[in-house]
CSV table of C-alpha atoms and ligand atoms in Angstrom, one decimal:
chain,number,residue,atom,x,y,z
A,1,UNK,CA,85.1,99.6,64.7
A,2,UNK,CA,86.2,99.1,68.1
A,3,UNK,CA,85.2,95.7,69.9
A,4,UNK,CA,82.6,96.2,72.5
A,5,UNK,CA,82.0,94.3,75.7
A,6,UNK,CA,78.9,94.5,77.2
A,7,UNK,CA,79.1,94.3,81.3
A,8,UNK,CA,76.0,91.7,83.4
A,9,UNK,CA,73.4,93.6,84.8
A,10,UNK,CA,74.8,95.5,87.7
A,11,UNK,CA,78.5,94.5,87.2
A,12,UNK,CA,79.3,98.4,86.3
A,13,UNK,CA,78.9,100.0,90.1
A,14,UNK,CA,82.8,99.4,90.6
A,15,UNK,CA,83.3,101.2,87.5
A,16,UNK,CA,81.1,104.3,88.0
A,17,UNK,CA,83.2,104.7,91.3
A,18,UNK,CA,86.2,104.7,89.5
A,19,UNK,CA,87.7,101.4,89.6
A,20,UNK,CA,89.2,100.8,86.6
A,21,UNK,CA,89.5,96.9,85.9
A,22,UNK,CA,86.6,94.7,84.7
A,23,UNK,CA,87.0,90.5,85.9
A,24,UNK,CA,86.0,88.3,83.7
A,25,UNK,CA,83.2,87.0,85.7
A,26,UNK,CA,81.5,90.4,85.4
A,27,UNK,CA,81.1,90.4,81.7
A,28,UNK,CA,77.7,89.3,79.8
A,29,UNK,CA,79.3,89.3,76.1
A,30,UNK,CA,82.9,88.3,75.7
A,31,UNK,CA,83.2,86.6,72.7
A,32,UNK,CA,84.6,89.7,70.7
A,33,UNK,CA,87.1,89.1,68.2
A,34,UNK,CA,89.7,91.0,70.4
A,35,UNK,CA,93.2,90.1,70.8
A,36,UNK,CA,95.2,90.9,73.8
A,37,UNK,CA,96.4,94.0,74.6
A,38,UNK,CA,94.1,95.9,72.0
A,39,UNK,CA,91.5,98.2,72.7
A,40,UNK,CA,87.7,97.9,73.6
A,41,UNK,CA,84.8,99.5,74.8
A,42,UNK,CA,83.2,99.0,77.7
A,43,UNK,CA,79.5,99.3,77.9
A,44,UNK,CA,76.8,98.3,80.9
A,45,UNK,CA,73.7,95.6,80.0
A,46,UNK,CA,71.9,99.0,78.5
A,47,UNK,CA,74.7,99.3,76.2
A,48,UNK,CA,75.5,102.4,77.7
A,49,UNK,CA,79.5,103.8,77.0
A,50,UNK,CA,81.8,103.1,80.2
A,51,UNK,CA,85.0,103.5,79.3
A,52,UNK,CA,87.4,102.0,76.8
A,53,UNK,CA,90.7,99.9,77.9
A,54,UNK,CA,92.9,97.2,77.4
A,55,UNK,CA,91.7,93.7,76.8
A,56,UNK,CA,93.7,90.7,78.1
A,57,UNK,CA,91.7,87.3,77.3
A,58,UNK,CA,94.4,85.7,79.2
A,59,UNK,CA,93.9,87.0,82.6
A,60,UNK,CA,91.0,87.5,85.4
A,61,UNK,CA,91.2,91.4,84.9
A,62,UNK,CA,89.7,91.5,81.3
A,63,UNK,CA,89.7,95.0,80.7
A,64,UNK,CA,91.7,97.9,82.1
A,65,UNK,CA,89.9,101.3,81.6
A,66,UNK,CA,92.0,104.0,80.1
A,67,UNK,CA,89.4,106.1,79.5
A,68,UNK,CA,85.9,107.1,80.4
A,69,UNK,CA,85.7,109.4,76.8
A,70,UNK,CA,85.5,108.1,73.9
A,71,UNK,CA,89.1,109.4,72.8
A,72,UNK,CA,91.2,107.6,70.2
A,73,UNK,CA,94.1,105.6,72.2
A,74,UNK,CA,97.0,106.6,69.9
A,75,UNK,CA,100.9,107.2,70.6
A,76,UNK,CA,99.6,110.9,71.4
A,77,UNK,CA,97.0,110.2,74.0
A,78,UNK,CA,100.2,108.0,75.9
A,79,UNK,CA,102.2,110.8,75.8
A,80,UNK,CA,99.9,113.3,76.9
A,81,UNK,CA,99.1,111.3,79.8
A,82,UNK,CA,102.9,111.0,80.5
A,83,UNK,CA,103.4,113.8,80.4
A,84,UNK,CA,100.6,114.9,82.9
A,85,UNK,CA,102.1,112.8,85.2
A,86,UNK,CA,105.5,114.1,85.0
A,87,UNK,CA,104.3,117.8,85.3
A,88,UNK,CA,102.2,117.0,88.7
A,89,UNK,CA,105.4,115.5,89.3
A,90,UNK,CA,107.6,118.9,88.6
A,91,UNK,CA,104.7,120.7,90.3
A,92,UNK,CA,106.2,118.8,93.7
A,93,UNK,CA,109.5,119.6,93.1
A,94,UNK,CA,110.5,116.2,92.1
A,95,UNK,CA,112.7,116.6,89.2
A,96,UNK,CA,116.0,113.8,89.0
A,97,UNK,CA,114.9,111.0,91.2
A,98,UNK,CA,110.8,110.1,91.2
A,99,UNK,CA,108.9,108.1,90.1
A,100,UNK,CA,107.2,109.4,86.7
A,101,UNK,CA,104.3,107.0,86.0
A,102,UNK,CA,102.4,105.0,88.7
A,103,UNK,CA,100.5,102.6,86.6
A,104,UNK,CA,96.6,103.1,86.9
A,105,UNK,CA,97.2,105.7,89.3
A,106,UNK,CA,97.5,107.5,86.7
A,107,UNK,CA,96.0,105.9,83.8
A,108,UNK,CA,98.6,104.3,82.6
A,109,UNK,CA,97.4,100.7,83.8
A,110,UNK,CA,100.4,98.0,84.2
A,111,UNK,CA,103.1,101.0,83.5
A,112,UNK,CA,105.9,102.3,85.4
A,113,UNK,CA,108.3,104.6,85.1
A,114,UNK,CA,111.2,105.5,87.4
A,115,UNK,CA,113.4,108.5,86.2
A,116,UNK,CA,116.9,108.1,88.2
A,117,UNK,CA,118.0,111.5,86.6
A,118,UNK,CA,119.1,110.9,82.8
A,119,UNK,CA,118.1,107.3,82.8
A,120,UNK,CA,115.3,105.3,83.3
A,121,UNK,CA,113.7,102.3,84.7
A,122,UNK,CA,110.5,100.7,83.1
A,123,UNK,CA,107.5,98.2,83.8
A,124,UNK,CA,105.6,97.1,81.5
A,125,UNK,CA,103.2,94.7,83.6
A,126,UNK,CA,99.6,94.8,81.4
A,127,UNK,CA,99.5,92.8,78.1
A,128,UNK,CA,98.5,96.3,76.6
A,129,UNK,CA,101.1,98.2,77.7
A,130,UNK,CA,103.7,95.5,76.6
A,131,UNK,CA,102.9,95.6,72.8
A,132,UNK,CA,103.5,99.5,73.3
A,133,UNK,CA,106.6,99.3,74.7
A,134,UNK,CA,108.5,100.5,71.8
A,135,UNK,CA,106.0,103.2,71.0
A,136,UNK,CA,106.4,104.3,75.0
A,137,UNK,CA,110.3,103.9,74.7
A,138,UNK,CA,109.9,106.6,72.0
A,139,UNK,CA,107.8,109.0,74.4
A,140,UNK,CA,110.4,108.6,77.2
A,141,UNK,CA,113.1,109.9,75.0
A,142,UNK,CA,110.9,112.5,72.8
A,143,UNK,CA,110.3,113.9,76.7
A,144,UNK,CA,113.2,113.3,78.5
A,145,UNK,CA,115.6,112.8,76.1
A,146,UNK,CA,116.5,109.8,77.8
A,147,UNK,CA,120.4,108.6,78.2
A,148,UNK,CA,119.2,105.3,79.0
A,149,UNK,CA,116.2,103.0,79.3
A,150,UNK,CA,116.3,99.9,81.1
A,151,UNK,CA,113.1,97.2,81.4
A,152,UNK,CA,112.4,95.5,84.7
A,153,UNK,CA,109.8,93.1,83.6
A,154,UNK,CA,111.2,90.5,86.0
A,155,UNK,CA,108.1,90.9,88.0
A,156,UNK,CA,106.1,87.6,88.8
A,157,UNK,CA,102.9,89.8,87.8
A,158,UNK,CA,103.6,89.7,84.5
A,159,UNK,CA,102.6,85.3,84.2
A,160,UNK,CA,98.7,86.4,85.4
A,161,UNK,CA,98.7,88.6,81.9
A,162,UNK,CA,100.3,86.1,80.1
A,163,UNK,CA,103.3,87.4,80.0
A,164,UNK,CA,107.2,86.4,80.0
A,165,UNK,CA,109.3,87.9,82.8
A,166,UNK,CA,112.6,89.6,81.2
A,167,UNK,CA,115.0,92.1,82.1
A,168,UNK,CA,117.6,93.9,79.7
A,169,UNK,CA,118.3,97.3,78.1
A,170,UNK,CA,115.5,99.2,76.0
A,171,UNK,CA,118.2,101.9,74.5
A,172,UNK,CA,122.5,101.6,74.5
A,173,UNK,CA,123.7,100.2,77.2
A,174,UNK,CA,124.8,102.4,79.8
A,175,UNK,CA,126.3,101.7,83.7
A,176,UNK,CA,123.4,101.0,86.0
A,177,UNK,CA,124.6,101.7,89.2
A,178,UNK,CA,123.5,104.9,89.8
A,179,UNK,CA,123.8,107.2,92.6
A,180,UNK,CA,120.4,108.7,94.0
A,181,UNK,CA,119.9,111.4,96.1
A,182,UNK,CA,117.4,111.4,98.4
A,183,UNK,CA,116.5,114.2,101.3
A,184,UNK,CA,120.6,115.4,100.9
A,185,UNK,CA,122.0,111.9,101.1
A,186,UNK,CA,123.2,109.8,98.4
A,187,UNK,CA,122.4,105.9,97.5
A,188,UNK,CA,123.5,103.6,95.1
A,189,UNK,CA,121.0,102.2,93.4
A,190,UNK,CA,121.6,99.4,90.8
A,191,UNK,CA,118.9,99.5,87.9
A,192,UNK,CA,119.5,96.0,86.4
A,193,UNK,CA,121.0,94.1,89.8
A,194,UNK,CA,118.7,95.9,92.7
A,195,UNK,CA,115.2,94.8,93.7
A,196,UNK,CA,111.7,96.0,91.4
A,197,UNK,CA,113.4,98.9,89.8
A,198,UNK,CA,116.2,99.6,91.6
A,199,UNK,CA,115.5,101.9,94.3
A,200,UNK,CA,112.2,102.3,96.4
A,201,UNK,CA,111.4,105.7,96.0
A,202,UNK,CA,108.2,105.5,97.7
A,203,UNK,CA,109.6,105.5,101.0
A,204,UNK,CA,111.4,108.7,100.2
A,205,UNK,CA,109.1,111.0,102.2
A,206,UNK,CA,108.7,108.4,105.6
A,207,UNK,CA,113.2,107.9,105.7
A,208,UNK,CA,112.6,112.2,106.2
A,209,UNK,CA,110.1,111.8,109.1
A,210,UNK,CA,111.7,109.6,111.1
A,211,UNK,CA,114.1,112.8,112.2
A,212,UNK,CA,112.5,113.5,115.4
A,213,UNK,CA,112.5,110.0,116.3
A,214,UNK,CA,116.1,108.9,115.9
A,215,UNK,CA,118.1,111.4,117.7
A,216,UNK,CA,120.7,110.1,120.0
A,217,UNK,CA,119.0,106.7,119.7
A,218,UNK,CA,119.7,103.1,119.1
A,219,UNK,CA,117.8,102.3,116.3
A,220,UNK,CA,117.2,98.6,114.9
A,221,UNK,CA,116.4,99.1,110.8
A,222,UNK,CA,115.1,96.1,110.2
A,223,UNK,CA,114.4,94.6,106.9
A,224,UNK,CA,116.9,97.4,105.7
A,225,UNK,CA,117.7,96.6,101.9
A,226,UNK,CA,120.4,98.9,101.0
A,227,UNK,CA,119.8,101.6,104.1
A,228,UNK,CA,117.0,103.8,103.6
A,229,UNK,CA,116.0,104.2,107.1
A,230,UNK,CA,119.4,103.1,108.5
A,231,UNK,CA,121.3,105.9,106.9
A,232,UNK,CA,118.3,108.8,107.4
A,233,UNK,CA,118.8,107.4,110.9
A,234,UNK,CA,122.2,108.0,111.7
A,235,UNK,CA,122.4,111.6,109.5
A,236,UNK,CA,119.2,112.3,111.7
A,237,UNK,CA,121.8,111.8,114.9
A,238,UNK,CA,121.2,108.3,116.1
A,239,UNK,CA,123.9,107.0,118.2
A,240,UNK,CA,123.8,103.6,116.7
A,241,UNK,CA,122.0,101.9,113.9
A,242,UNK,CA,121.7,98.2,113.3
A,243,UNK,CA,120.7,97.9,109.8
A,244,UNK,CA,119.0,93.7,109.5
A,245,UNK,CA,118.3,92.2,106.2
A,246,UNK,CA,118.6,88.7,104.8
A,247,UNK,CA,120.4,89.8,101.1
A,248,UNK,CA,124.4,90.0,101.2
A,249,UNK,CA,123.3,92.0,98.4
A,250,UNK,CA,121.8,94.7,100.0
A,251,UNK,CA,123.8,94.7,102.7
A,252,UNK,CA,127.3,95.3,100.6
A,253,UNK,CA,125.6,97.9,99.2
A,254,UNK,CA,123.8,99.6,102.2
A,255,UNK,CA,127.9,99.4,103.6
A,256,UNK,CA,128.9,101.5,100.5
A,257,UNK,CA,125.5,103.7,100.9
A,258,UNK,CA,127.0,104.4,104.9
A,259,UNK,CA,130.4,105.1,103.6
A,260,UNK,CA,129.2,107.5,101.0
A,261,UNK,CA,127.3,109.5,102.9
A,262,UNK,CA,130.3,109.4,105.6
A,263,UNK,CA,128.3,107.2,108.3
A,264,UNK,CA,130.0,104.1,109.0
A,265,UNK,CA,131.1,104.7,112.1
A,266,UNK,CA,127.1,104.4,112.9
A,267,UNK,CA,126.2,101.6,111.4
A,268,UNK,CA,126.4,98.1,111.8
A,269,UNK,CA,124.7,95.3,108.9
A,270,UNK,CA,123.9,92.2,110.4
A,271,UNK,CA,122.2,89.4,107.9
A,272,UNK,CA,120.1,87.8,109.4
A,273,UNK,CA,116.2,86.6,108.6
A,274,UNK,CA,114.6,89.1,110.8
A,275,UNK,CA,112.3,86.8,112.4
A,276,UNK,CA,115.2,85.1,114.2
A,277,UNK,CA,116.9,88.1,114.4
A,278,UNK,CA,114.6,89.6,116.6
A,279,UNK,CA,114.1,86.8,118.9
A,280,UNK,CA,118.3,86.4,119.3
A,281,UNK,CA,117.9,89.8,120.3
A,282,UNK,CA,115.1,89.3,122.7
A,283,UNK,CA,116.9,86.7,124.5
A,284,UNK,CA,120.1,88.7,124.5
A,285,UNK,CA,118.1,91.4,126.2
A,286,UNK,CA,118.9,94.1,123.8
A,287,UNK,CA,117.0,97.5,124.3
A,288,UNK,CA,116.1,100.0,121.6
A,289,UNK,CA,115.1,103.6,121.8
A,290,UNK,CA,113.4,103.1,117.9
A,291,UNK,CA,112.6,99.8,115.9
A,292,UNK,CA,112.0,100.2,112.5
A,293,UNK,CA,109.8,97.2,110.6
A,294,UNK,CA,110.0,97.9,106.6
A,295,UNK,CA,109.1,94.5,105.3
A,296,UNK,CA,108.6,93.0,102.1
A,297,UNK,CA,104.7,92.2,101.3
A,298,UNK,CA,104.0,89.6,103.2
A,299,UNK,CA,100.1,88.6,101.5
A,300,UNK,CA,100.1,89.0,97.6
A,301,UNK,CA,96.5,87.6,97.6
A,302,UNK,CA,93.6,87.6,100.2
A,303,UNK,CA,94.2,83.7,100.6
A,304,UNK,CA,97.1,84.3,102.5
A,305,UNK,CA,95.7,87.4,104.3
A,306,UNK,CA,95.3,85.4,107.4
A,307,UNK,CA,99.1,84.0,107.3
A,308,UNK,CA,100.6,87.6,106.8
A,309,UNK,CA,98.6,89.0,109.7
A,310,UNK,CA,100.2,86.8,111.6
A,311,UNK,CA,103.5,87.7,110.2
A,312,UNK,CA,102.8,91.1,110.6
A,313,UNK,CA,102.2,90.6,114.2
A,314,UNK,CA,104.6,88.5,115.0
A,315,UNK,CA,107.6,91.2,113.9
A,316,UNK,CA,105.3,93.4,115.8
A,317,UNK,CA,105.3,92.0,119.0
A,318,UNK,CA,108.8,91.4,119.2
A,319,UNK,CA,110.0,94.6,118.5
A,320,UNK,CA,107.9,95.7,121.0
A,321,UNK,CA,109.4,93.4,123.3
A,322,UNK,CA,112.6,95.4,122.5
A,323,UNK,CA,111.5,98.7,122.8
A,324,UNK,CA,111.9,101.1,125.4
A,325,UNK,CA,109.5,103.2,127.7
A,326,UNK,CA,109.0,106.3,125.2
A,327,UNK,CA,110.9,104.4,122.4
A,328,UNK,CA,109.2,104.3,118.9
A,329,UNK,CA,108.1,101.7,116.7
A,330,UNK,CA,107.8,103.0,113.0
A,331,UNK,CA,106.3,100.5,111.0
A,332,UNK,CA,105.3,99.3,107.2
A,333,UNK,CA,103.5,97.2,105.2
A,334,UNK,CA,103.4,97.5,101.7
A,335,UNK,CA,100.6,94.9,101.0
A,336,UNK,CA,97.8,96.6,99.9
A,337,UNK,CA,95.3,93.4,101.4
A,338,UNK,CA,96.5,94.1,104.5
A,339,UNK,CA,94.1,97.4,104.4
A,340,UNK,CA,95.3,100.2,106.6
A,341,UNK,CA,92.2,99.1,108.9
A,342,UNK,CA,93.6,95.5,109.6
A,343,UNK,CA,96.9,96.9,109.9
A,344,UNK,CA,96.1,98.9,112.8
A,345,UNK,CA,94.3,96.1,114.5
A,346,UNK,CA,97.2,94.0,113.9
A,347,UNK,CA,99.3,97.0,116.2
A,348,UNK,CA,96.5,97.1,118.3
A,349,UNK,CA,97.0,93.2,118.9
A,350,UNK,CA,100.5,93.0,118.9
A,351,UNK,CA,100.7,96.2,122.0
A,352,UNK,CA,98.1,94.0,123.6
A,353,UNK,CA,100.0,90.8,123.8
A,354,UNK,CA,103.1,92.4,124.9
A,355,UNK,CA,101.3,94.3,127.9
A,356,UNK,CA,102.6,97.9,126.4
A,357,UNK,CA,100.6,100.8,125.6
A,358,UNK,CA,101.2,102.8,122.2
A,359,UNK,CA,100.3,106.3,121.5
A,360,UNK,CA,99.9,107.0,117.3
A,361,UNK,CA,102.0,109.3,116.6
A,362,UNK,CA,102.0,109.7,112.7
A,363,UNK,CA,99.7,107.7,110.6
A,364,UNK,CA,101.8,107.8,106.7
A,365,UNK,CA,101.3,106.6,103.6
A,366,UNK,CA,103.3,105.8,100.4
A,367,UNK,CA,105.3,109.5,98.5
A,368,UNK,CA,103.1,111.4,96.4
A,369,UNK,CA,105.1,110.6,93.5
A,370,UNK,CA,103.0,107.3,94.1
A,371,UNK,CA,99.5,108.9,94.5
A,372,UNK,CA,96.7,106.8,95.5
A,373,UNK,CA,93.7,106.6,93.0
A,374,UNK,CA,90.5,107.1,95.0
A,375,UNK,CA,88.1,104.2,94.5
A,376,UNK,CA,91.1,102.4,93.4
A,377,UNK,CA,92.0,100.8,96.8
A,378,UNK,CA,94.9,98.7,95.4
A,379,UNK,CA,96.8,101.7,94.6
A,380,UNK,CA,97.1,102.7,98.8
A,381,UNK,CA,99.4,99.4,99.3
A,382,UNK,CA,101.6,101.1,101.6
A,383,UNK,CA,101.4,102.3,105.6
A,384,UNK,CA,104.0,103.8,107.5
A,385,UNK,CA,102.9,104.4,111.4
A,386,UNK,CA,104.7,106.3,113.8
A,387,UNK,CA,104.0,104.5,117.4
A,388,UNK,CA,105.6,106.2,120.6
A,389,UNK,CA,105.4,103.7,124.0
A,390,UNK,CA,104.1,104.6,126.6
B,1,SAH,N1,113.6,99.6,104.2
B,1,SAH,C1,114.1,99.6,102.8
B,1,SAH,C2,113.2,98.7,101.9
B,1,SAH,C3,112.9,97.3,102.4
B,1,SAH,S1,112.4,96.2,101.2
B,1,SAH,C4,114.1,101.0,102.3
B,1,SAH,O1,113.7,101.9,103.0
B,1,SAH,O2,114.7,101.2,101.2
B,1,SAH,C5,112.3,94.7,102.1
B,1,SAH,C6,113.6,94.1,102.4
B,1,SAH,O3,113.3,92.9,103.2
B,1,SAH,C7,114.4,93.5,101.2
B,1,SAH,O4,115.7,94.1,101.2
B,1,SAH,C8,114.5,92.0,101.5
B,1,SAH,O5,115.8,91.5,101.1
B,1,SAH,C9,114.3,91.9,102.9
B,1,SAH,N2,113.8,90.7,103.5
B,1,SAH,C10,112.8,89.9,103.0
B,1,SAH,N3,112.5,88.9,103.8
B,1,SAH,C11,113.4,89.0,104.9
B,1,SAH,C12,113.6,88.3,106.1
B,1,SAH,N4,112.8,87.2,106.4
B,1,SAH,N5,114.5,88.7,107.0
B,1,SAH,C13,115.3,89.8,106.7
B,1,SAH,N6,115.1,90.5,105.5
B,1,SAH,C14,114.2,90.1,104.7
């Protein structure tokens, strides 16, 4: 008999639009005899059948719907569901480098899965999907037949499940610098050492469509972590790039990324905390023809919504300041509170207070190997606009 919580009065609208996490404060009867990570049933205040998901006791987000069916949640309903994933996937044309499995994106709530050809990075983030991490380890390599599995559970998301962070290797060990190829250029990507799983392949499609807007320009790649836009940036024919980011890390790698790809003679790293940076190059009177702005996310919760706005805005404005006449600004944010609504006001602001007028040029989003659930607003975290001035 599967445990059943039954939702307050009202509490299921989210649901019925496809959310899929219930809070805690939404539920009428919790006290089911349900340990964490196992499976339940959802129901609404008529006892009417929701959905059935992961319970967590630990955390706010009680349940995570897996289902809206009442299906048996075996090894073989995980691996059909990976495996619909990877075939949309293939339907793309991804096939070595993508990412596999974006969490409740694609039912798979607190699971990742990046495939960097052979080998593979993993997240297991929901208490649910970490007590079926050997039985998912199993899938990869029953699909795939994985050379090599690697676990980056050092993600600070993990302590609002209740869960340890840890990092290590879920098969043999293996060399996890790996090179990735990306739009006909190559990148090293470190599995274990490099930042979330290795390599943001998410940004894949937006380092392609900055072509038109690099060539025979000085570009400013700021926040550049080991070259993404920097490199697409001078293959694309930019005269010069200046790649800005506050890891040696990153940096020693992005210099072996420019090298690799034969594109050295382009680039320049400086490290630097960009916020400084940009103002050093303000009062240097340094011009750009394009300023790119990929930062990390600057809100993690809408209490500090507020703060990154102004953060936002701030990075804005001065690389506005820098810009110019019929230069471009591309620009990201990859908090998903900073909603692609507030992020253009925060543009529209920062334009505003450095007297400059912007025409939208392209209006992006995250790759489609990271779809975007709809009625699951937390999966569209990331925004990518094109802005020509004018
Ligand atoms: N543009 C990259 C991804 C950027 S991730 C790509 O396309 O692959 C964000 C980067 O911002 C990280 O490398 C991180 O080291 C860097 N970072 C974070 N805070 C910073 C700061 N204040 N100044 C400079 N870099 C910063």
């Amino acid at each position: 008999m599967i445990p059943e919580i039954i939702l307050l009065k009202g509490e299921e609208d989210r649901l019925l639009t496809n959310h899929p996490w219930i809070y805690n404060n939404e539920i009428y009867s919790d006290d089911v005899a349900a340990e964490a990570g196992s499976i339940v049933d959802v129901l609404n205040s008529k006892k009417k059948f929701l959905g059935r998901g992961f319970y967590n006791p630990h955390s706010k987000i009680r349940v995570r719907i897996l289902t809206h069916e009442k299906e048996e949640i075996n090894k073989d309903f995980f691996k059909k569901r990976i495996l619909s994933a990877w075939n949309y996937r293939k339907s793309l044309g991804y096939n070595d480098f993508c990412r596999v499995v974006f969490s409740e994106a694609d039912y798979l709530p607190g699971l990742i899965i990046d495939k960097f050809q052979d080998y593979f990075s993993i997240q297991t983030l929901s208490f649910g999907m970490e007590i079926r991490k050997a039985e998912i380890v199993e899938i990869i390599n029953e699909i795939f037949n994985a050379k090599g599995i690697y676990e980056r559970n050092d993600a600070t998301v993990r302590v609002l499940e209740g869960l340890t962070e840890q990092k290590g290797f879920l098969s043999d060990e293996f060399q996890t610098e790996i090179i990735v190829k990306e739009n006909g250029l190559q990148f090293y990507a470190d599995l274990a050492g490099g930042q979330k799983t290795g390599y943001y392949f998410d940004q894949r499609e937006n380092h392609a469509a900055i072509e038109p807007y690099v060539k025979n320009a000085k570009v400013l790649d700021a926040f550049s972590y080991t070259g993404g836009f920097g490199i697409h940036a001078a293959h694309y024919g930019a005269s010069k790039v200046i790649s800005a980011d506050i890891s040696k890390p990153a940096l020693d790698i992005l210099q072996k990324n420019a090298k690799l790809n034969g594109l050295e003679k382009k680039i320049e790293t400086v490290e630097a905390n960009v916020f400084e940076y940009l103002r050093f190059l303000k009062d240097g009177n340094s011009e750009f023809d394009t300023v790119i702005l990929d930062p990390p996310p600057f809100c993690k919760n809408r209490a500090s919504l507020d703060q990154a706005f102004k953060g936002y805005k701030e990075i804005n404005r001065r690389a506005l300041q820098l810009l110019k006449k019929d230069g471009y600004l591309i620009t990201c944010s990859c908090s998903f509170h900073m909603l692609p609504e507030f992020f253009m006001e925060m543009l529209k602001e920062a334009a505003m207070n450095t007297g400059k007028s912007l025409q939208i040029v392209e209006n992006r989003m995250q790759a489609k190997d990271h779809p975007v659930l709809l009625g699951f607003e937390e999966s569209h975290y990331l925004k990518c606009i094109i802005a020509r001035v004018v």
